[in-house]
Amino acid sequence: MSGKSSRIPKFYRFPPEERLRIVAEFAGLGGEEVELLKKTGGLGLDIADRMIENVIGTFQLPLGIAVNFLINGKDYLIPMAIEEPSVVAAASNAAKMAREGGGIRTQSTSPIMIGQIQLLGVKDPYSARFEILEAKKEILEKANECDPVLVRLGGGAKDLEARVVESRVGVMLVVHLLVDVKDAMGANAVNTMAEAVAPRLASIAGGRFRLRIISNLADRRIVRAKVRIPPKAVGGTEVAEGIVEAWAFADADPYRAATHNKGIMNGVDAVVIATGNDWRAVEAGAHAYAARTGRYKPLSRWEIDGEGYLVGTLEMPLAVGIVGGATRTNPLARISLKILGVKTARELAEVIGAVGLVQNLAALRALAAEGIQAGHMSLHAKNIAVMAGAVGDEIDRVAEILVKERKIRVDRAKEVLEELRQRRGNA
Ligand code: MEV
């Protein structure tokens, strides 16, 4: 992929077929893959029927490509599956700003997931905790017997922790199995291991086990992203300062922090979904992490550095995989991964973190400057024009007038369409 640039000016102006041709060339997609993307409904009913239960059809989302992404010196085209207008354009736009500061830098921890085993009826929980930690080697070996392939790849159960937790039903001992899941999201591997070691843990503790399940607060599987942008790239020093003020609002007020993080998740989820990953797991992890101090906080931070540059950093858990589950069974997810060209789950997670950070930049920049509605209006107006019956080039013409008049309503769109057709009829 080296030498290929994701900086594709006016990408949004091309028709979908031309965009697909450009992406296919960038990512080396084959004819079959291109055909699958072209025909809406690339996920066939037969495959869908094997993915979940009681299937009656498939449910589609638009798949867009965000351009301009330079992450750790490498160019990426970003597939995003999302229903909300403006998100893909905003990501592309903000990635261009980040590019002016040399792009986005990322880092990540090893992909460690936590399996929880709940032990109840333990008379002496602190003593039991000691004995369980003493048996660490035996427990890890037992867990690793479940997944020799993962162990061969260098992953598997690596460590054990035990917490004494007070609860409404008395004290419980909660054992954490820390598993390096490598390129998987990891739920299957971790749940299997947790179930396998639970009886032995209960017997060591002199109690009984109940739940044996992964934790979605994946705080050992963290991604960080950073951008450092010259203020002129965001519209000047005042806008840069406005972005910092917007962040400070979120930092001080959970009501704003929720919306701030929603903007980050616009980008994160769109890639998580496009790559066939479990977005509920990522969402649960993100918000639990945002609240880890006992107060809900933004996942990103914005500062101005000593040289007047705008600096943004993001830190969040990202449990995503490139093997197993829908990442493999859904052919469209496989194609998204190919477009991204990521080689490991860590690389995918870092790319998603980078998208989250610039998506946040786009939202804060718009909010701090012209307001969010301006960007939304033009696509919204096009949708309204279509609802009013506009076709072909009528859509753009009607939308333009609606935006100019700031009356983006179906009734007005119908009138404008009528007038346009009359004018054309008379011409
Ligand atoms: C809309 O989907 C997302 C925003 O509300 C995010 C934000 O307010 O930061 C624009």
PDB file of C-alpha atoms and ligand atoms in Angstrom, residues 82 84-85 87 246 250 256-264 266 359-367 372 376, ligand 1:
ATOM      1  CA  ILE A  82     -23.690   4.612   9.114  1.00  0.00           C
ATOM      2  CA  GLU A  84     -26.340   9.646   9.704  1.00  0.00           C
ATOM      3  CA  PRO A  85     -25.579  12.332   7.115  1.00  0.00           C
ATOM      4  CA  VAL A  87     -20.384  11.922   9.496  1.00  0.00           C
ATOM      5  CA  ALA A 246     -15.906  23.016  24.068  1.00  0.00           C
ATOM      6  CA  ALA A 250     -17.597  18.286  28.397  1.00  0.00           C
ATOM      7  CA  ARG A 256     -22.251  17.609  27.559  1.00  0.00           C
ATOM      8  CA  ALA A 257     -19.732  14.742  27.945  1.00  0.00           C
ATOM      9  CA  ALA A 258     -22.371  12.250  26.756  1.00  0.00           C
ATOM     10  CA  THR A 259     -22.874  14.216  23.519  1.00  0.00           C
ATOM     11  CA  HIS A 260     -19.145  14.821  23.120  1.00  0.00           C
ATOM     12  CA  ASN A 261     -18.546  11.067  23.372  1.00  0.00           C
ATOM     13  CA  LYS A 262     -21.494  10.376  21.058  1.00  0.00           C
ATOM     14  CA  GLY A 263     -19.633  12.386  18.425  1.00  0.00           C
ATOM     15  CA  ILE A 264     -16.553  10.215  18.953  1.00  0.00           C
ATOM     16  CA  ASN A 266     -20.156   8.308  15.384  1.00  0.00           C
ATOM     17  CA  GLN A 359     -14.614  12.777  14.267  1.00  0.00           C
ATOM     18  CA  ASN A 360     -14.575  14.579  17.615  1.00  0.00           C
ATOM     19  CA  LEU A 361     -12.393  17.315  16.120  1.00  0.00           C
ATOM     20  CA  ALA A 362     -14.867  17.783  13.266  1.00  0.00           C
ATOM     21  CA  ALA A 363     -17.814  18.102  15.648  1.00  0.00           C
ATOM     22  CA  LEU A 364     -16.085  20.465  18.088  1.00  0.00           C
ATOM     23  CA  ARG A 365     -14.723  22.595  15.254  1.00  0.00           C
ATOM     24  CA  ALA A 366     -18.160  22.997  13.714  1.00  0.00           C
ATOM     25  CA  LEU A 367     -19.790  23.629  17.090  1.00  0.00           C
ATOM     26  CA  ILE A 372     -23.501  22.012  13.538  1.00  0.00           C
ATOM     27  CA  HIS A 376     -26.141  18.904   8.092  1.00  0.00           C
TER      28      HIS A 376
HETATM   29  C1  MEV B   1     -24.087  14.420  16.271  1.00  0.00           C
HETATM   30  O1  MEV B   1     -24.314  13.125  15.770  1.00  0.00           O
HETATM   31  C2  MEV B   1     -22.820  14.469  17.093  1.00  0.00           C
HETATM   32  C3  MEV B   1     -22.527  15.791  17.792  1.00  0.00           C
HETATM   33  O2  MEV B   1     -23.645  16.161  18.608  1.00  0.00           O
HETATM   34  C4  MEV B   1     -21.298  15.601  18.634  1.00  0.00           C
HETATM   35  C5  MEV B   1     -20.974  16.755  19.553  1.00  0.00           C
HETATM   36  O3  MEV B   1     -21.879  17.519  19.949  1.00  0.00           O
HETATM   37  O4  MEV B   1     -19.782  16.870  19.928  1.00  0.00           O
HETATM   38  C6  MEV B   1     -22.350  16.911  16.803  1.00  0.00           C
END
